[in-house]
XYZ file of C-alpha atoms in Angstrom:
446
model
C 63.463 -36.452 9.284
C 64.190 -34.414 6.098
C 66.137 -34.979 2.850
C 69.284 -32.904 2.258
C 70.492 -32.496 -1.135
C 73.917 -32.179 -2.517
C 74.588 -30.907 -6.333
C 78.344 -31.674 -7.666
C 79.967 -32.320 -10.672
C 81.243 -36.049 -9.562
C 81.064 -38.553 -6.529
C 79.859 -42.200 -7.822
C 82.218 -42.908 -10.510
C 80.663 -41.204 -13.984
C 84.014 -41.209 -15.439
C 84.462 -44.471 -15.988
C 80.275 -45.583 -16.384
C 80.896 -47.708 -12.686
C 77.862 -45.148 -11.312
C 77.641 -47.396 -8.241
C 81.301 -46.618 -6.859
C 81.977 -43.893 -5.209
C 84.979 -42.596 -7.386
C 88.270 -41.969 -5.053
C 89.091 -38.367 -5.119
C 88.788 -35.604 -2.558
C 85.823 -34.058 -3.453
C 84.065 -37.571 -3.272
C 85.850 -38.434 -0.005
C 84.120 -34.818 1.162
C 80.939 -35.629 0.113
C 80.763 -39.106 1.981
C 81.897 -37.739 5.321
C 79.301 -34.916 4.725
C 76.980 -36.848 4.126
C 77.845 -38.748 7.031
C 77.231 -35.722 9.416
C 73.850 -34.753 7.640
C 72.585 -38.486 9.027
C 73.893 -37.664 12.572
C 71.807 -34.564 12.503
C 68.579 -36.568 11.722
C 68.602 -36.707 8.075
C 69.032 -38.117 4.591
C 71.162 -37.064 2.075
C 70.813 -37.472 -1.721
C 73.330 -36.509 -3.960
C 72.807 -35.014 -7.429
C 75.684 -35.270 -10.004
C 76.934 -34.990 -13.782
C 77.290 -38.140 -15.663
C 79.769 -38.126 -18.691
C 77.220 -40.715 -20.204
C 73.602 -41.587 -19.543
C 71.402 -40.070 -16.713
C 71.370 -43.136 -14.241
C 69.818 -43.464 -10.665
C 71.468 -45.699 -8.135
C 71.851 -45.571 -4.220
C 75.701 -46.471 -2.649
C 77.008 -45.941 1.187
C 73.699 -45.459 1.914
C 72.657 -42.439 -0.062
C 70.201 -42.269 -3.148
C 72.723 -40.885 -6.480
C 70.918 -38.696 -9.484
C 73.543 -38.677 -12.473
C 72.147 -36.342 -15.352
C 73.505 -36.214 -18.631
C 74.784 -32.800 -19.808
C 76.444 -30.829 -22.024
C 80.131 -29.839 -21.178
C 79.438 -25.986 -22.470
C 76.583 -25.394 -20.497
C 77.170 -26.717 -16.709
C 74.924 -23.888 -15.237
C 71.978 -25.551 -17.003
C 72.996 -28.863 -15.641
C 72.606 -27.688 -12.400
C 69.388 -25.426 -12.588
C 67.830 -29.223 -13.676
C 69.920 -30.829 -10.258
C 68.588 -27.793 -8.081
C 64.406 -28.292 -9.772
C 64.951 -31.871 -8.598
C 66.149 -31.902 -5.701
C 63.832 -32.557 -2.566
C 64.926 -30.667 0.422
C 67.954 -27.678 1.042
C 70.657 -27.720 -1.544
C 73.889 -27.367 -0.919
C 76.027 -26.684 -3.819
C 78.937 -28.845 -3.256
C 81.210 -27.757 -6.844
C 81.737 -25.529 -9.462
C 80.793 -22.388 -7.698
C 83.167 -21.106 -10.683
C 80.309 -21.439 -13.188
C 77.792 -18.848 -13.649
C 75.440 -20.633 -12.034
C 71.415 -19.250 -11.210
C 71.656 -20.412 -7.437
C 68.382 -21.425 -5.663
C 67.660 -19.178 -2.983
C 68.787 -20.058 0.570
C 71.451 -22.563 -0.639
C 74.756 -23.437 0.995
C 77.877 -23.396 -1.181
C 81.455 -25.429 -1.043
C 84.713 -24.193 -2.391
C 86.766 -26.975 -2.620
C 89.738 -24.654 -3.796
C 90.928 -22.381 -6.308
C 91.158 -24.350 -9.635
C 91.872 -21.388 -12.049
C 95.547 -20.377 -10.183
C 97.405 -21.708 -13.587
C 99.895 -18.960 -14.399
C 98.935 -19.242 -18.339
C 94.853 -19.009 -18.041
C 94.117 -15.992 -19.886
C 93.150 -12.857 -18.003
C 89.525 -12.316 -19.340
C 89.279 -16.060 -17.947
C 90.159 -14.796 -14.613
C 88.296 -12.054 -14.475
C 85.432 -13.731 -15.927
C 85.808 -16.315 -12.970
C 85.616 -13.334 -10.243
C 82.296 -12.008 -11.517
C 81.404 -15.737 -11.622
C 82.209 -16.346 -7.595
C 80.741 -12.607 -7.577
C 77.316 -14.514 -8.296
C 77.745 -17.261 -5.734
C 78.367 -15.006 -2.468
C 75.575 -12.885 -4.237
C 73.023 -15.983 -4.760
C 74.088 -18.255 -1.380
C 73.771 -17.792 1.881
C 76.609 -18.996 3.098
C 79.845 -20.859 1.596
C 82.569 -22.928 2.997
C 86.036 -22.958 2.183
C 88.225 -25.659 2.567
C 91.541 -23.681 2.931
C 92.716 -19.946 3.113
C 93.212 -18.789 -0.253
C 89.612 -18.975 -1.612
C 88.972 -16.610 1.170
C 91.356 -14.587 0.582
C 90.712 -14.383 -2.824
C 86.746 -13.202 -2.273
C 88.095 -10.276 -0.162
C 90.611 -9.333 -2.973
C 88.550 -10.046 -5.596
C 84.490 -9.553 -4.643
C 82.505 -7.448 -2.495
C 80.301 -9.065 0.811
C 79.161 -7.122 3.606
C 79.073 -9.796 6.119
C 82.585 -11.052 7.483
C 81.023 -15.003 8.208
C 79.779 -15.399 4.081
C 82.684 -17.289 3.615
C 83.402 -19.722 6.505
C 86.944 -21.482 6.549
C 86.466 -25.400 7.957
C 89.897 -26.822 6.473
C 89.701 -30.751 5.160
C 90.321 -33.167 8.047
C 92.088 -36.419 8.723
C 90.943 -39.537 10.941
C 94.258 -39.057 12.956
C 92.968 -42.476 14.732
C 92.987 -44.523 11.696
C 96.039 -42.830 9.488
C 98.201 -43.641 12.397
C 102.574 -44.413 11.942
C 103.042 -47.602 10.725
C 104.631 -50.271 13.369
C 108.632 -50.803 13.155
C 108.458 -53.005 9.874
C 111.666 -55.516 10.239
C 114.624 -54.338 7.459
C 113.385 -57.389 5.576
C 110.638 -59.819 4.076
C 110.473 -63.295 6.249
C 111.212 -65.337 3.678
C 114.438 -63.461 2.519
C 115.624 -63.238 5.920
C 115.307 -66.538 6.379
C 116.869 -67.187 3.284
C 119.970 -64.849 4.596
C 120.320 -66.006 7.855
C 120.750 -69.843 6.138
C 123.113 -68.587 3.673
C 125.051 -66.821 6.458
C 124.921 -69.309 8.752
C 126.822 -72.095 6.476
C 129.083 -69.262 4.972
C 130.479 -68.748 8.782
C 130.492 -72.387 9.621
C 132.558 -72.997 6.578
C 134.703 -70.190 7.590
C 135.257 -71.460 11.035
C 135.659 -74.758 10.136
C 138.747 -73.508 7.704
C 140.217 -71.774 10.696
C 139.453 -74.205 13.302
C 138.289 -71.171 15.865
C 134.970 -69.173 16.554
C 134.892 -66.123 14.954
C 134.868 -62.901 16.812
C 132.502 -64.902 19.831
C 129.667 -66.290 17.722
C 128.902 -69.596 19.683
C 125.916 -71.501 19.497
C 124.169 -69.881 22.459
C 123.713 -67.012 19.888
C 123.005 -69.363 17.252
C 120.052 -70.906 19.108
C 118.669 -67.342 19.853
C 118.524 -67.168 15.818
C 117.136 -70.143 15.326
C 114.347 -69.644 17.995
C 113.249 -65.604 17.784
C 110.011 -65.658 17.827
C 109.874 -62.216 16.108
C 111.897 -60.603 13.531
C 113.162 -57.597 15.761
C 114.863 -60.066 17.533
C 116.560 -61.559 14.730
C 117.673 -58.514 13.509
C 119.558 -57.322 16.649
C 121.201 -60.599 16.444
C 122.028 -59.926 12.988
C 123.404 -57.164 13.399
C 125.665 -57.737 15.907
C 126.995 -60.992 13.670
C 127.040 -58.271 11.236
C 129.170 -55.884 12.891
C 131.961 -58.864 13.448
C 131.820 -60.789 10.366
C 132.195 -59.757 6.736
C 129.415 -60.879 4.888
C 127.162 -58.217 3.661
C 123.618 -58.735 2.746
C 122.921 -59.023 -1.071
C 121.005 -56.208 -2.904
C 117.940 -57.735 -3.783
C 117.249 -59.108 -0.186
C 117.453 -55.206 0.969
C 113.868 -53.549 1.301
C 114.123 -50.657 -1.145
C 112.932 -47.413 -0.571
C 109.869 -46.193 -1.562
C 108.199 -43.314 -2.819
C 104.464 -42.738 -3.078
C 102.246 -40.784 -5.198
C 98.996 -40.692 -3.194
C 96.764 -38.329 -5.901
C 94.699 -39.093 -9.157
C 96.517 -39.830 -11.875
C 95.770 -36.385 -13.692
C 97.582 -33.035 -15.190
C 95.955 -30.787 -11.901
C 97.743 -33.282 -9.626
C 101.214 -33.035 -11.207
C 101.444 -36.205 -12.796
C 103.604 -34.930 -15.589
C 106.296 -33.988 -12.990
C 106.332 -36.911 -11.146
C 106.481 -38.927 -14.256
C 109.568 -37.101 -15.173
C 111.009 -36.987 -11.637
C 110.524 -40.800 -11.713
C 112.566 -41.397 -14.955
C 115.624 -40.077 -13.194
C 115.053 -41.235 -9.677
C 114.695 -45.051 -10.782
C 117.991 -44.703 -13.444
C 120.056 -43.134 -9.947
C 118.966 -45.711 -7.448
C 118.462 -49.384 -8.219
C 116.551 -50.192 -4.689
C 113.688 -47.500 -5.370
C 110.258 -48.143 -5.848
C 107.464 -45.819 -6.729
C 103.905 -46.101 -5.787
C 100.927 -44.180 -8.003
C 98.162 -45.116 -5.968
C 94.973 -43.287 -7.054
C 91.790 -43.474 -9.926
C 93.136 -43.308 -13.465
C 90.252 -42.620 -15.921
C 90.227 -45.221 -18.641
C 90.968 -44.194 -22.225
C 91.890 -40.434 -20.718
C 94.920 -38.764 -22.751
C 96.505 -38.704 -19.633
C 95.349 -42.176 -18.851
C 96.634 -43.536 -22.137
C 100.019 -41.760 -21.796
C 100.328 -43.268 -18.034
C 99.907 -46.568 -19.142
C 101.909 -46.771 -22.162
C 104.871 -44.861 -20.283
C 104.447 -47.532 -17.573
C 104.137 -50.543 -20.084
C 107.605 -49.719 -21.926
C 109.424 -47.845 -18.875
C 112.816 -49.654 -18.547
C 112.172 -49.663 -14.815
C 108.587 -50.876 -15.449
C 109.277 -53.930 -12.236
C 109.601 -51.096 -9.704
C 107.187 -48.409 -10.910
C 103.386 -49.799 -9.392
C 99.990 -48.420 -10.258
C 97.291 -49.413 -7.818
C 93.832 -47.704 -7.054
C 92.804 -48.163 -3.128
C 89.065 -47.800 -1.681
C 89.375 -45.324 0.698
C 89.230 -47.691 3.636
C 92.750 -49.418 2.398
C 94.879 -46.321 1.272
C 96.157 -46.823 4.415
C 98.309 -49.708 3.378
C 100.009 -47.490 1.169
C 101.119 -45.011 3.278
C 102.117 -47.508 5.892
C 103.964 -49.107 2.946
C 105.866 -45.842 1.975
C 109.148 -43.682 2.949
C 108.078 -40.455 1.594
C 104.611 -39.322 0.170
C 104.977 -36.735 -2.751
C 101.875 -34.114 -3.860
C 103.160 -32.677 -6.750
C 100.080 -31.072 -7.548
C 100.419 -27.954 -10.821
C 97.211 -26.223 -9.717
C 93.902 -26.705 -8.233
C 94.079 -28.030 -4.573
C 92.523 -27.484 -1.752
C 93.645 -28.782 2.140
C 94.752 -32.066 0.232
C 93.106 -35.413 1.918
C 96.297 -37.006 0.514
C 98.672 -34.464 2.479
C 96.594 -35.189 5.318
C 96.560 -38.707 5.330
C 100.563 -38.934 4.569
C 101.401 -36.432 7.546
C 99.167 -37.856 10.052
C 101.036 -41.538 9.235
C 104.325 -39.972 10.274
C 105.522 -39.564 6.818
C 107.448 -36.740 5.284
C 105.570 -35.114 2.334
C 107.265 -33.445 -0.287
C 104.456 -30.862 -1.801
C 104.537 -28.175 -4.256
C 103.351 -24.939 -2.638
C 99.776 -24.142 -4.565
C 96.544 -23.356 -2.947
C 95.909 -25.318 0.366
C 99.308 -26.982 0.511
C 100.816 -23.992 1.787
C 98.465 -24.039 5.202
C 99.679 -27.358 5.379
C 103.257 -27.817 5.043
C 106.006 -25.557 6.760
C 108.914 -25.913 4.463
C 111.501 -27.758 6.244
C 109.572 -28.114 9.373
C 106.860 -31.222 8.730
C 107.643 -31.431 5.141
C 109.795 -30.055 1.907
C 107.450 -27.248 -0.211
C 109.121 -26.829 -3.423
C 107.572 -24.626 -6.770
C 105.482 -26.807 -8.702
C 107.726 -28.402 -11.931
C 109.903 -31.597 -11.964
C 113.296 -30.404 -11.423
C 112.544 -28.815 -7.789
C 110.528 -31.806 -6.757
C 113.193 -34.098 -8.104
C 115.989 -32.105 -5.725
C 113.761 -32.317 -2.623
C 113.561 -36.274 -3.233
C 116.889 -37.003 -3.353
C 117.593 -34.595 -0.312
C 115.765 -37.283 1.657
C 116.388 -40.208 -0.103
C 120.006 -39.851 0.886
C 119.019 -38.340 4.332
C 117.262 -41.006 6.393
C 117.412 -38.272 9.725
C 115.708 -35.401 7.852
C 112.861 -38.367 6.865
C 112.493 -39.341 10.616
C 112.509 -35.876 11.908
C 110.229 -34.640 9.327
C 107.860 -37.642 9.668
C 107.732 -36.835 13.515
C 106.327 -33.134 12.807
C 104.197 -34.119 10.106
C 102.759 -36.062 12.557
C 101.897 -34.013 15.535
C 100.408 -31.045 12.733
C 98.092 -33.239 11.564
C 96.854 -33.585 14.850
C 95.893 -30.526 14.859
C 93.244 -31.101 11.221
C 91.606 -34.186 13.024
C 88.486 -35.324 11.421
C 86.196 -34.893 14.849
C 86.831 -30.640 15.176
C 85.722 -30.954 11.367
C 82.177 -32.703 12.133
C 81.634 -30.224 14.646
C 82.287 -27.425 12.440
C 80.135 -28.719 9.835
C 77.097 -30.034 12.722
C 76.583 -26.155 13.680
C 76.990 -24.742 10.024
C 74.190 -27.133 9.289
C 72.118 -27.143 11.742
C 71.755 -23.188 11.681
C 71.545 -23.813 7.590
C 68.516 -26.583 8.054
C 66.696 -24.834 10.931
C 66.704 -21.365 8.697
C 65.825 -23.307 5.348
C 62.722 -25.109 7.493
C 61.486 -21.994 8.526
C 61.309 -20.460 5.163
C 59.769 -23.498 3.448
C 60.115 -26.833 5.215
C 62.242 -29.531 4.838
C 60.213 -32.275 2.980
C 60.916 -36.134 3.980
């Protein structure tokens, strides 16, 4: 049994100084289920990573974490230290944009294209070619997570053998993010509290007329009283409904709700959905919206999150929650439409994923791996990154509960098609013919 290591930029939380989290984002998320695969194949993985404070040393989920201290103009140097310490193959998991002196025999991960912003200088760009230039030069192999990194070494760089760059798309544990169950139109409590109120607002009535109205007996009224689930109330309901006048009040009404499923940062088009939330919540009283993902601390954009939150006008029904990646599913379950509003920099979104393989429809803008993803209009609504487009596509299915359904259903069966187990298997032969050439040239040390 041999040690694998893993050099990155981030996967225990060194953004906030909690190094023994594992900090929720997709590149973390990656990492773990790597690492996951390296154990099936017989060994251990370490990970090696920058730390925006101290150097620190800890060991989470089962796998020992380096965090070295660095200075944020000279990454490359960061990671020549991560590669000298490391004890077995490296696999450089990040910044594969950085000119970067690769140890020889090294795997490489492209996570996706993080310098598509329309304003980035040219020189910037071109510097960034020569840059991924040096990784299919230095590694032996590199994995892309979507299409457009590959595309972009065989438009931008030279490589003379067509499997350098090997495309194994992020996955989704279609098994776990599965459609949540019919959820009942409304809380127990509140219908209860309907039901009661209905109940003496119709006996009044009847007793002012001296008849039953429209057939409610109390055959039908013992069936409410006794349903031992709320599905069962409801049909009942309804069909009172249908007959009788009273209307249920507003605030017993589940409202819609929206979800933001992404870090809370300018890459992940938090900006738009900030602004697509002001005029969502002033149009329609019963929405909700969800940000559910890591906010660094004391961030500009952190800062401006929470002090736009803390004096929003609509503050009750905007939430901010950060899930472990074993709850997120609540969220989704939770939601009516997930949105990935994302400016640049993404990959096969985990996020997307997740949302689609619940059954819900995803509104996403179309940049980097979103477009292998989403079919506009098909399993989802792909709209040009900026608020006013992504504000449209909302209200299109806000006020279209058949388009959500349908899309949902799609969603649905393509992320079938990205399920987590094709991915391990992907990965299990990339490694193993990585680890069996790396122990033949020098031997992988336990």
């Amino acid at each position: 049994m041999g040690v694998v290591s893993i050099l990155t930029h981030s996967f225990t939380d060194g953004y906030n100084r909690e190094f023994g989290r594992v900090f929720g984002g997709g590149l973390e998320r990656y990492i773990l289920d790597l690492c996951s695969v390296i154990r099936e194949l017989g060994h251990n993985p370490e990970v090696h990573q920058l730390s925006y404070y101290e150097a620190f040393q800890t060991r989470t989920e089962q796998i020992d974490v380096f965090g070295y201290a660095y200075d944020m103009d000279d990454v490359p140097e960061a990671f020549e230290r991560m590669a000298a310490a490391a004890r077995g193959p490296v696999i450089y998991a990040s910044c594969l944009w950085q000119p970067i002196s690769y140890k020889p025999g090294s795997l490489g991960i492209c996570h996706g294209i993080n310098w598509d912003r329309p304003g980035l200088p040219l020189e910037t760009k071109q510097q960034v070619a020569e840059h991924i230039q040096l990784a299919l030069d230095g590694l032996v192999r590199i994995v892309s997570v979507d299409s457009h990194f590959q595309t972009f070494c065989r438009a931008a760089c030279t490589f003379d053998d067509p499997r350098k760059v090997v495309l194994i798309p992020n996955a989704v544990d279609t098994s776990y993010f599965t459609p949540a169950p019919p959820r009942p139109r409304f809380g127990q409590e509140q219908e209860a509290e309907w039901l009661s109120a209905w109940k003496e607002d119709l006996a009044s009535q009847e007793e002012e007329a001296g008849v039953s109205i429209s057939g409610w007996n109390a055959k039908e009224a013992v069936l409410l009283d006794n349903a031992d689930n709320s599905d069962q109330a409801n049909e009942i309901a309804d069909s009172a409904v249908s007959v009788h006048s009273t209307v249920l009040p507003s605030q017993i009404v589940r409202p819609l709700r929206i979800l933001y499923p992404r870090r809370i940062s300018m890459e992940r088009g938090i900006i738009p959905m900030m602004l697509a939330a002001d005029r969502l919540l002033g149009a329609y009283p019963d929405l909700e919206i969800e940000f559910a993902g890591e906010l660094v601390e004391g961030s500009t954009v952190g800062r401006a999150f929470r002090y736009w939150h803390r004096t929003h006008p609509h503050q009750d029904r905007i939430l901010q929650r950060t899930y472990d990646f074993r709850d997120i599913r609540e969220a989704y379950h939770q939601a009516d439409i997930a949105v990935i509003p994302t400016v640049f920099s993404e990959g096969t979104s985990y996020a997307c994923l997740e949302a689609m393989s619940c059954g819900i429809p995803v509104v996403a803008s179309n940049v980097g791996g979103l477009n292998d993803l989403i079919q506009d209009g098909f399993n989802g609504l792909l709209v040009p990154p900026g608020d006013d487009a992504l504000t449209a596509a909302l209200v299109r299915l806000l006020e279209d509960r058949a388009e959500r359904e349908r899309l949902g259903i799609y969603a649905r069966e393509t992320a079938v098609a990205y399920d987590l187990s094709g991915w391990r298997r992907k990965w299990s032969s990339v490694l193993e013919a990585f680890l069996a050439d790396a122990g033949l040239r020098e031997g992988i040390r336990g």
